[in-house]
Amino acid sequence: MAKWLDNAIFYEIYPQSFQDSNGDGIGDLQGIISRLDYIKELGCNALWINPCFASPFGDAGYDVADYYTIAPRYGTNEDARELFEQVHKRDMHILLDLVPGHTSVEHPWFRESMKAEPNEFTDRYVWTNSIWVEPEGMGSLRGISDRNGSCAVNFFSNQPSLNYGFYNIDKPWQQPMDAPGPLATLEALKDIMRFWLTMGCDGFRVDMAGSLVKNDPEGKGTIALWKKIRSFLEEEFPEAAMVSEWGEPDKSLQGGFHMDFLLHFGPSHYNDLFRCENPYFARDGKGDISQFVTKYLENYEKSEKKGLICIPSGNHDMGRMAKTLDPDEMKIAFAFLLSMPGAPFIYYGDEIGMRYLEDIVSVEGGYDRTGSRTPMQWGDGVNAGFSTASKEKLYIRQDESADRPTVKKQMEDENSLYWEIRKLITVRQSHQALQSKGEIQFVHAKEKTYPFAYMRSSDEEKILVVINPSNREESFAFDKKLGKAVYTLGGKVEFTDGIVKVPGCTVGFFEL
Ligand code: NOJ
């Protein structure tokens, strides 16, 4: 695993909405370059940018029409090369978003695959053998090709499934993983990775990584497929870093991913933290962290330290954290995020508490995700410094409320969420125990109780993290004396006679 992952803190950029450099109302790669110093100053040392390749943008770019070309609205391949260089110049790293499971209907591979005459791309996608036969449980594209078949779709119905084969075969049209079509798809994927890694990106966030092989209920085929990719990377790009959108670290890390995210769907109980009716990190203290912890530990043990379990503050697919937590609650949530193992991921704008816009119309397949994808709010200028375009020309409407948070306002206020996050990052980066590979032991994480406490440790140090998001004083038994506080927020944590007393809305990290 690349050494830089040991202390990586990622910043996710939705390129449409970060910074527009040419006044056309949509973000671009030069805009990102112009804000690298901001990201570095915040303390993040790695980036993930959502897909920025040529696309009809039916799903915000997760419908790729050409894997080898930057979408003109974001710039050129030369801009991408410059972005990689500028990132590296700052001692940072960058992951692109790889979408291996499907393409856009406009991809030339799909156009060829739709032809009645067999050709090189006939088996590049998952087709049934007759228009009257639909692939079960997958949804399909039908009646749009001369080819007599239905094509399975992977997500929206304009995203045909690429063919990596079936693990269990029960229909004549299903192909095994080692059939020529699936093998060619895999080679095409490697070529794409080769291209961008050679140009200088540091790896990939992989879209829907857990569902490439079909009829594969336990993921065995997909794990085997990713193992092959890992061997290819070990041989040609041993420094490349891979993070999966899978949400089941026991499987993804076994497949050779270095990192897996916890997601707002799937079995992780991630939503219990910040996004449910009673989030654990809300001040009213009605939440429950125990199921999250049980699941986390299960994954932590099963993954045998093969890679990192990463917890995001949010992403472009879920409601913003500010939808359910206020800025003070978010400070405590970030104290947790930035003291857990794995590489943390901060979604752009979460560091200033950007809000979720409720009443926004869907843009480019965003639907209710659109409210989390609005333009970054930098300062007081036109469009909060995001773009010089007229307001009407903005790609997505911006938060226009008078009290909207901006980077400028947050930087001017030393009690802001922004400054708390900077402080937390500095603390994390000066203690190895708090970084990606420091071990974790949960000390106090009972059902429906506060506070929450865990110990992080490396060869050199042990740190006890105590977090009480509720507004009540709470306590727990602990058999060691607390040492120096390396971080505190809120009230004063007290230790007497084997009991740790934690005032409401308080966090402390203590050396042991
Ligand atoms: C997950 C991505 O994060 C999401 O935005 C996209 O719509 C689907 N995968 C389909 O690619």
Coordinates of C-alpha atoms and ligand atoms in Angstrom, one line a residue:
M1 CA 0.0 0.0 0.0
A2 CA 1.3 3.4 -0.9
K3 CA 3.0 5.0 2.1
W4 CA 1.2 8.3 1.6
L5 CA -2.1 6.6 2.7
D6 CA -0.7 6.4 6.2
N7 CA -1.6 10.0 6.9
A8 CA -3.9 10.7 3.9
I9 CA -6.9 13.0 4.5
F10 CA -9.0 13.3 1.4
Y11 CA -11.1 16.1 0.0
E12 CA -13.8 15.2 -2.5
I13 CA -14.4 17.6 -5.3
Y14 CA -17.5 17.6 -7.4
P15 CA -15.9 19.4 -10.4
Q16 CA -19.1 21.0 -11.6
S17 CA -19.5 23.0 -8.4
F18 CA -16.1 23.8 -7.0
Q19 CA -14.6 26.7 -9.0
D20 CA -15.3 28.1 -12.4
S21 CA -12.2 29.7 -14.0
N22 CA -13.7 30.8 -17.3
G23 CA -17.1 32.4 -16.4
D24 CA -19.3 29.8 -18.1
G25 CA -21.2 29.0 -14.9
I26 CA -19.7 25.5 -14.3
G27 CA -16.6 24.5 -12.4
D28 CA -13.5 23.2 -14.3
L29 CA -10.0 21.8 -13.8
Q30 CA -8.2 25.2 -13.9
G31 CA -10.6 26.3 -11.2
I32 CA -9.5 23.3 -9.1
I33 CA -5.9 24.2 -9.7
S34 CA -6.5 27.7 -8.5
R35 CA -7.9 26.4 -5.2
L36 CA -5.3 23.7 -4.4
D37 CA -3.6 26.0 -1.8
Y38 CA -6.9 26.4 0.0
I39 CA -7.3 22.6 0.3
K40 CA -3.7 22.2 1.4
E41 CA -4.1 25.0 4.0
L42 CA -7.2 23.2 5.4
G43 CA -4.9 20.2 5.9
C44 CA -6.1 17.8 3.3
N45 CA -3.3 16.1 1.4
A46 CA -5.3 14.1 -1.1
L47 CA -8.1 14.6 -3.6
W48 CA -10.8 12.6 -5.2
I49 CA -12.6 14.2 -8.1
N50 CA -15.9 12.9 -9.5
P51 CA -15.9 11.8 -13.1
C52 CA -14.5 14.5 -15.4
F53 CA -14.6 12.6 -18.7
A54 CA -16.5 13.2 -21.9
S55 CA -20.2 12.4 -21.2
P56 CA -23.7 13.4 -22.2
F57 CA -24.1 14.0 -18.4
G58 CA -27.3 12.0 -17.9
D59 CA -25.8 11.0 -14.5
A60 CA -23.4 13.9 -13.7
G61 CA -20.6 12.2 -15.7
Y62 CA -21.1 8.6 -14.3
D63 CA -22.2 7.9 -17.8
V64 CA -18.9 8.0 -19.7
A65 CA -18.8 8.4 -23.4
D66 CA -15.0 8.5 -23.8
Y67 CA -12.8 7.3 -20.9
Y68 CA -9.7 8.9 -22.5
T69 CA -10.8 12.5 -22.9
I70 CA -11.6 15.2 -20.3
A71 CA -15.0 16.6 -20.8
P72 CA -14.6 19.9 -22.7
R73 CA -16.6 21.8 -20.1
Y74 CA -13.9 21.0 -17.6
G75 CA -10.9 21.6 -19.9
T76 CA -8.5 19.4 -21.8
N77 CA -6.3 16.4 -21.1
E78 CA -3.4 19.0 -20.8
D79 CA -5.3 20.6 -18.0
A80 CA -5.5 17.3 -16.3
R81 CA -1.8 16.8 -16.7
E82 CA -1.2 20.2 -15.2
L83 CA -3.6 19.4 -12.3
F84 CA -1.6 16.3 -11.5
E85 CA 1.6 18.2 -11.6
Q86 CA 0.3 21.0 -9.4
V87 CA -1.1 18.5 -6.9
H88 CA 2.3 16.7 -6.7
K89 CA 4.2 20.0 -6.4
R90 CA 2.2 20.6 -3.2
D91 CA 3.1 17.1 -1.9
M92 CA -0.5 16.0 -2.4
H93 CA -2.1 13.1 -4.3
I94 CA -5.1 12.8 -6.5
L95 CA -7.6 10.0 -7.4
L96 CA -9.8 10.1 -10.5
D97 CA -13.2 8.4 -10.5
L98 CA -13.2 5.2 -12.5
V99 CA -16.6 3.9 -13.7
P100 CA -16.0 0.3 -14.7
G101 CA -19.6 -1.1 -14.5
H102 CA -21.3 0.8 -17.3
T103 CA -20.9 3.4 -19.9
S104 CA -23.2 6.0 -21.5
V105 CA -25.5 4.8 -24.3
E106 CA -23.4 7.2 -26.4
H107 CA -20.1 5.4 -25.9
P108 CA -18.8 4.1 -29.3
W109 CA -18.4 0.6 -27.7
F110 CA -22.1 0.5 -27.1
R111 CA -23.0 1.8 -30.5
E112 CA -21.0 -1.0 -32.0
S113 CA -22.4 -3.5 -29.6
M114 CA -26.0 -2.6 -30.7
K115 CA -25.2 -3.6 -34.3
A116 CA -26.8 -6.8 -35.7
E117 CA -23.5 -7.9 -37.3
P118 CA -21.1 -9.5 -34.7
N119 CA -18.0 -7.3 -34.1
E120 CA -15.3 -6.7 -31.6
F121 CA -17.8 -5.0 -29.2
T122 CA -20.7 -7.4 -29.4
D123 CA -19.8 -9.0 -26.1
R124 CA -18.6 -5.9 -24.4
Y125 CA -22.0 -5.5 -22.7
V126 CA -24.5 -7.8 -21.0
W127 CA -27.1 -8.8 -23.7
T128 CA -29.8 -11.4 -23.7
N129 CA -30.2 -13.5 -26.8
S130 CA -33.6 -12.1 -27.8
I131 CA -35.5 -8.8 -27.4
W132 CA -38.3 -10.9 -25.7
V133 CA -35.9 -12.1 -23.0
E134 CA -35.1 -9.6 -20.2
P135 CA -32.2 -10.1 -17.8
E136 CA -33.9 -10.8 -14.4
G137 CA -33.5 -8.3 -11.7
M138 CA -31.3 -5.9 -13.6
G139 CA -33.5 -3.6 -15.7
S140 CA -32.8 -3.4 -19.4
L141 CA -32.5 -1.3 -22.5
R142 CA -34.8 -2.7 -25.2
G143 CA -35.9 -1.8 -28.7
I144 CA -33.2 0.7 -29.4
S145 CA -30.8 -1.6 -31.4
D146 CA -30.8 -3.6 -34.6
R147 CA -29.4 -6.3 -32.5
N148 CA -32.0 -8.8 -31.3
G149 CA -31.5 -8.7 -27.6
S150 CA -32.1 -6.7 -24.4
C151 CA -29.1 -5.1 -22.7
A152 CA -28.8 -5.2 -18.9
V153 CA -28.5 -1.8 -17.2
N154 CA -26.3 -1.1 -14.2
F155 CA -27.9 1.9 -12.6
F156 CA -30.1 4.4 -14.6
S157 CA -31.7 3.0 -17.7
N158 CA -29.2 5.0 -19.8
Q159 CA -26.2 3.1 -18.3
P160 CA -25.7 -0.2 -20.1
S161 CA -23.8 -2.9 -18.1
L162 CA -20.3 -3.7 -19.2
N163 CA -19.8 -7.4 -19.4
Y164 CA -17.3 -9.0 -16.9
G165 CA -19.2 -12.3 -17.0
F166 CA -21.5 -14.2 -14.7
Y167 CA -20.4 -16.2 -11.6
N168 CA -23.4 -18.5 -11.6
I169 CA -24.7 -19.3 -15.1
D170 CA -28.3 -20.3 -15.5
K171 CA -29.3 -18.9 -18.9
P172 CA -27.8 -19.6 -22.3
W173 CA -26.9 -16.0 -23.0
Q174 CA -24.9 -15.5 -19.7
Q175 CA -21.2 -15.7 -20.3
P176 CA -18.6 -17.1 -17.9
M177 CA -15.9 -14.7 -16.5
D178 CA -13.3 -16.3 -18.7
A179 CA -15.2 -16.0 -22.0
P180 CA -13.5 -13.8 -24.6
G181 CA -16.0 -10.8 -24.2
P182 CA -15.6 -10.5 -20.4
L183 CA -11.8 -10.9 -20.7
A184 CA -11.6 -8.2 -23.4
T185 CA -13.7 -5.8 -21.1
L186 CA -11.2 -6.4 -18.3
E187 CA -8.3 -5.6 -20.6
A188 CA -10.1 -2.4 -21.8
L189 CA -10.4 -1.4 -18.2
K190 CA -6.7 -1.9 -17.5
D191 CA -5.9 0.2 -20.6
I192 CA -7.9 3.1 -19.2
M193 CA -6.2 2.8 -15.8
R194 CA -2.8 2.6 -17.5
F195 CA -3.5 5.8 -19.5
W196 CA -4.4 8.0 -16.5
L197 CA -1.8 6.5 -14.2
T198 CA 0.9 7.1 -16.8
M199 CA -0.3 10.7 -17.2
G200 CA 0.2 11.1 -13.4
C201 CA -2.9 10.5 -11.4
D202 CA -2.3 8.5 -8.2
G203 CA -5.1 6.0 -8.4
F204 CA -8.9 5.7 -8.5
R205 CA -12.1 5.9 -6.6
V206 CA -14.0 3.0 -8.2
D207 CA -17.7 3.4 -8.8
M208 CA -20.0 0.5 -7.8
A209 CA -17.0 -1.7 -7.5
G210 CA -18.8 -4.6 -5.8
S211 CA -21.2 -5.4 -8.6
L212 CA -19.1 -6.0 -11.8
V213 CA -19.6 -9.7 -12.1
K214 CA -23.3 -10.7 -12.3
N215 CA -25.2 -13.5 -10.5
D216 CA -22.5 -13.3 -7.9
P217 CA -24.4 -13.2 -4.5
E218 CA -21.4 -13.5 -2.3
G219 CA -19.2 -11.3 -4.4
K220 CA -16.7 -14.2 -5.1
G221 CA -16.4 -13.5 -8.8
T222 CA -16.1 -9.8 -8.3
I223 CA -13.4 -10.3 -5.6
A224 CA -11.5 -12.6 -8.0
L225 CA -11.7 -10.0 -10.8
W226 CA -10.3 -7.2 -8.6
K227 CA -7.5 -9.5 -7.4
K228 CA -6.4 -9.7 -11.0
I229 CA -6.5 -5.9 -11.3
R230 CA -4.5 -5.7 -8.1
S231 CA -1.8 -8.0 -9.6
F232 CA -1.7 -5.8 -12.7
L233 CA -1.2 -2.7 -10.6
E234 CA 1.4 -4.4 -8.4
E235 CA 3.4 -5.1 -11.5
E236 CA 2.9 -1.8 -13.4
F237 CA 1.9 0.8 -10.9
P238 CA 2.8 -0.4 -7.4
E239 CA 2.2 3.1 -5.9
A240 CA -1.4 3.4 -7.2
A241 CA -4.1 3.7 -4.6
M242 CA -7.6 2.3 -5.0
V243 CA -10.7 3.1 -3.0
S244 CA -13.9 1.2 -3.7
E245 CA -17.5 2.3 -3.5
W246 CA -18.5 -1.1 -2.1
G247 CA -19.3 -0.6 1.5
E248 CA -18.3 -4.1 2.6
P249 CA -14.7 -3.8 3.5
D250 CA -14.4 -7.5 4.3
K251 CA -15.0 -8.2 0.6
S252 CA -13.4 -5.2 -1.1
L253 CA -10.1 -5.3 0.9
Q254 CA -9.9 -9.0 0.1
G255 CA -10.2 -8.1 -3.6
G256 CA -7.1 -6.0 -3.2
F257 CA -8.6 -2.5 -2.7
H258 CA -6.5 -0.4 -0.3
M259 CA -9.5 1.4 1.0
D260 CA -13.3 1.0 1.1
F261 CA -15.9 3.6 2.1
L262 CA -18.7 3.3 4.5
L263 CA -21.8 4.3 2.6
H264 CA -25.2 5.6 3.3
F265 CA -26.6 2.3 2.0
G266 CA -25.5 -1.2 2.8
P267 CA -24.9 -2.9 6.1
S268 CA -22.5 -0.4 7.9
H269 CA -25.0 1.6 10.0
Y270 CA -23.1 4.7 8.9
N271 CA -26.4 6.6 8.8
D272 CA -26.9 6.1 12.5
L273 CA -24.0 8.6 13.0
F274 CA -25.2 11.7 11.2
R275 CA -28.2 10.9 8.9
C276 CA -31.2 9.3 10.6
E277 CA -34.2 10.5 12.7
N278 CA -32.0 10.5 15.8
P279 CA -28.4 10.8 14.7
Y280 CA -25.9 9.9 17.4
F281 CA -24.1 13.2 16.9
A282 CA -27.2 15.3 17.6
R283 CA -27.3 17.3 20.8
D284 CA -30.6 15.9 22.0
G285 CA -28.7 12.7 22.7
K286 CA -31.3 10.2 21.5
G287 CA -29.0 8.3 19.2
D288 CA -27.4 4.9 19.3
I289 CA -23.9 4.1 18.2
S290 CA -23.8 0.5 19.2
Q291 CA -24.8 -1.1 16.0
F292 CA -22.4 1.0 14.0
V293 CA -19.6 -0.1 16.4
T294 CA -20.6 -3.8 16.2
K295 CA -20.6 -3.7 12.4
Y296 CA -17.4 -1.6 12.3
L297 CA -15.6 -4.1 14.6
E298 CA -16.8 -7.0 12.5
N299 CA -15.4 -5.5 9.4
Y300 CA -12.2 -4.3 11.1
E301 CA -11.5 -7.9 12.3
K302 CA -12.6 -9.6 9.0
S303 CA -10.4 -7.3 6.9
E304 CA -7.4 -8.2 9.0
K305 CA -5.7 -4.9 8.4
K306 CA -5.4 -5.6 4.7
G307 CA -6.6 -2.0 4.0
L308 CA -8.4 0.9 5.4
I309 CA -12.0 1.5 6.2
C310 CA -12.8 5.1 5.3
I311 CA -15.5 7.2 6.8
P312 CA -16.7 10.2 4.7
S313 CA -18.3 13.3 6.0
G314 CA -20.7 13.0 3.1
N315 CA -20.6 12.7 -0.6
H316 CA -22.4 13.8 -3.8
D317 CA -25.0 11.0 -3.3
M318 CA -26.3 11.8 0.2
G319 CA -27.9 14.7 2.0
R320 CA -25.3 17.1 3.4
M321 CA -24.3 16.6 7.1
A322 CA -25.7 20.1 7.7
K323 CA -29.2 18.8 6.9
T324 CA -29.3 17.0 10.2
L325 CA -26.6 18.6 12.3
D326 CA -25.9 22.2 13.2
P327 CA -22.4 23.6 13.0
D328 CA -21.6 23.0 16.7
E329 CA -22.8 19.4 16.4
M330 CA -20.7 19.1 13.2
K331 CA -17.6 20.1 15.1
I332 CA -18.1 17.0 17.4
A333 CA -18.9 14.8 14.3
F334 CA -15.6 15.9 12.8
A335 CA -13.7 15.2 16.0
F336 CA -15.0 11.6 15.5
L337 CA -14.3 11.5 11.8
L338 CA -10.8 12.8 12.2
S339 CA -9.8 10.5 15.0
M340 CA -11.0 7.2 13.5
P341 CA -8.7 4.8 11.6
G342 CA -8.7 4.8 7.8
A343 CA -8.3 7.8 5.6
P344 CA -11.1 10.4 6.3
F345 CA -12.9 11.9 3.4
I346 CA -14.2 15.5 3.6
Y347 CA -16.9 16.4 1.0
Y348 CA -16.2 19.9 -0.4
G349 CA -18.1 22.5 1.5
D350 CA -18.7 20.3 4.6
E351 CA -15.7 22.1 6.2
I352 CA -17.8 25.3 6.3
G353 CA -21.1 23.6 7.0
M354 CA -22.6 24.1 3.5
R355 CA -26.3 23.4 3.6
Y356 CA -28.5 21.0 1.7
L357 CA -30.8 22.9 -0.7
E358 CA -34.3 21.3 -0.3
D359 CA -36.2 23.0 -3.0
I360 CA -33.9 22.6 -6.0
V361 CA -34.8 21.1 -9.4
S362 CA -32.9 18.1 -10.4
V363 CA -29.8 18.7 -12.5
E364 CA -28.2 16.1 -14.7
G365 CA -29.7 13.0 -13.0
G366 CA -29.1 14.4 -9.5
Y367 CA -32.7 14.2 -8.3
D368 CA -32.7 14.6 -4.5
R369 CA -28.9 14.5 -4.6
T370 CA -28.8 17.8 -6.4
G371 CA -29.2 19.8 -3.1
S372 CA -25.8 18.4 -1.9
R373 CA -24.1 19.4 -5.2
T374 CA -24.5 23.2 -5.2
P375 CA -21.6 25.6 -6.0
M376 CA -19.0 26.2 -3.4
Q377 CA -19.4 29.4 -1.3
W378 CA -16.0 31.1 -1.2
G379 CA -16.7 34.8 -0.3
D380 CA -18.8 37.9 -0.7
G381 CA -18.4 38.4 -4.4
V382 CA -20.7 37.5 -7.3
N383 CA -22.0 33.9 -6.8
A384 CA -19.9 33.8 -3.6
G385 CA -16.8 33.7 -5.7
F386 CA -17.7 30.5 -7.5
S387 CA -18.2 32.0 -11.0
T388 CA -18.3 35.3 -12.8
A389 CA -21.2 34.1 -14.9
S390 CA -24.7 35.7 -14.3
K391 CA -26.6 33.9 -11.6
E392 CA -29.0 32.4 -14.2
K393 CA -26.2 30.8 -16.0
L394 CA -24.9 28.8 -13.0
Y395 CA -25.0 25.1 -13.6
I396 CA -26.8 24.4 -10.4
R397 CA -28.5 27.1 -8.3
Q398 CA -26.4 28.3 -5.3
D399 CA -27.5 28.7 -1.7
E400 CA -28.7 32.3 -1.8
S401 CA -29.6 32.8 1.8
A402 CA -28.1 35.9 3.5
D403 CA -26.6 33.8 6.3
R404 CA -25.1 31.2 4.0
P405 CA -21.7 30.0 5.3
T406 CA -18.7 31.1 3.2
V407 CA -15.0 30.3 3.4
K408 CA -14.3 34.0 4.0
K409 CA -16.7 34.3 6.9
Q410 CA -15.5 31.1 8.5
M411 CA -11.9 32.1 8.2
E412 CA -12.6 35.4 9.9
D413 CA -14.3 33.7 12.9
E414 CA -11.9 31.8 15.1
N415 CA -14.7 29.8 16.6
S416 CA -15.9 28.5 13.2
L417 CA -16.3 24.9 12.1
Y418 CA -13.6 25.6 9.5
W419 CA -11.0 26.4 12.2
E420 CA -12.1 23.5 14.4
I421 CA -11.5 21.1 11.5
R422 CA -8.1 22.7 10.8
K423 CA -7.2 22.2 14.4
L424 CA -8.4 18.6 14.4
I425 CA -6.4 17.9 11.3
T426 CA -3.2 19.3 12.9
V427 CA -3.8 17.2 16.0
R428 CA -4.3 14.1 13.9
Q429 CA -1.2 14.7 11.8
S430 CA 1.0 15.2 14.8
H431 CA 0.0 11.8 16.4
Q432 CA 0.6 8.6 14.5
A433 CA -1.9 6.8 16.8
L434 CA -4.7 8.9 15.3
Q435 CA -3.8 8.3 11.7
S436 CA -4.9 5.7 9.2
K437 CA -3.2 2.7 10.6
G438 CA -3.3 3.4 14.3
E439 CA -5.2 0.6 16.0
I440 CA -8.6 1.1 17.6
Q441 CA -10.2 -0.5 20.6
F442 CA -13.7 0.6 21.7
V443 CA -13.8 1.4 25.4
H444 CA -17.3 2.6 25.8
A445 CA -20.0 2.2 23.1
K446 CA -23.1 0.8 24.7
E447 CA -26.6 0.7 23.3
K448 CA -28.3 4.1 23.5
T449 CA -25.7 5.6 25.8
Y450 CA -23.3 8.5 25.8
P451 CA -20.4 9.2 25.8
F452 CA -18.6 7.2 23.3
A453 CA -14.9 6.4 23.9
Y454 CA -12.2 4.5 22.1
M455 CA -8.5 4.1 22.3
R456 CA -6.2 4.6 19.4
S457 CA -2.7 3.3 19.5
S458 CA 0.6 3.0 17.6
D459 CA 3.9 1.6 18.6
E460 CA 4.8 4.8 20.4
E461 CA 1.6 6.1 21.9
K462 CA -1.9 5.5 23.1
I463 CA -4.6 8.1 22.9
L464 CA -8.1 7.9 24.5
V465 CA -10.8 9.7 22.5
V466 CA -13.8 10.6 24.6
I467 CA -16.8 12.1 22.7
N468 CA -20.1 13.2 24.2
P469 CA -22.3 14.8 21.6
S470 CA -25.3 14.9 23.9
N471 CA -26.1 18.0 26.0
R472 CA -26.1 16.0 29.2
E473 CA -23.2 15.2 31.5
E474 CA -22.4 11.6 31.1
S475 CA -19.7 9.2 32.6
F476 CA -18.1 5.8 32.2
A477 CA -15.7 3.7 34.2
F478 CA -12.1 3.6 33.1
D479 CA -9.2 1.9 34.8
K480 CA -6.3 4.1 33.7
K481 CA -5.3 7.6 34.6
L482 CA -5.8 10.2 31.8
G483 CA -2.6 11.9 30.7
K484 CA -2.1 15.1 28.8
A485 CA -5.0 16.4 26.7
V486 CA -3.9 16.7 23.1
Y487 CA -7.3 18.1 22.0
T488 CA -10.4 19.4 23.8
L489 CA -13.7 20.9 22.8
G490 CA -16.5 22.1 25.0
G491 CA -16.2 21.5 28.8
K492 CA -13.6 19.9 31.1
V493 CA -13.4 16.1 31.2
E494 CA -12.7 15.0 34.8
F495 CA -11.3 11.7 36.0
T496 CA -11.8 10.6 39.6
D497 CA -11.9 7.2 41.3
G498 CA -11.9 5.3 38.0
I499 CA -14.8 7.3 36.6
V500 CA -14.5 9.6 33.6
K501 CA -17.0 12.4 33.8
V502 CA -17.8 14.2 30.5
P503 CA -19.8 17.4 30.4
G504 CA -22.4 17.8 27.6
C505 CA -21.2 18.6 24.1
T506 CA -17.6 17.8 24.9
V507 CA -14.7 16.0 23.3
G508 CA -11.3 15.2 24.7
F509 CA -8.3 13.3 23.3
F510 CA -5.9 12.2 26.1
E511 CA -2.5 10.6 26.1
L512 CA -2.4 7.5 28.3
Ligands
NOJ1 C1 -22.4 5.8 -7.6 C2 -22.1 7.2 -7.8 O1 -21.5 7.8 -6.7 C3 -23.4 7.9 -8.2 O2 -23.3 9.3 -8.2 C4 -23.8 7.4 -9.6 O3 -25.1 7.9 -9.9 C5 -23.9 5.8 -9.5 N1 -22.8 5.2 -8.8 C6 -23.9 5.3 -10.9 O4 -22.7 5.4 -11.5

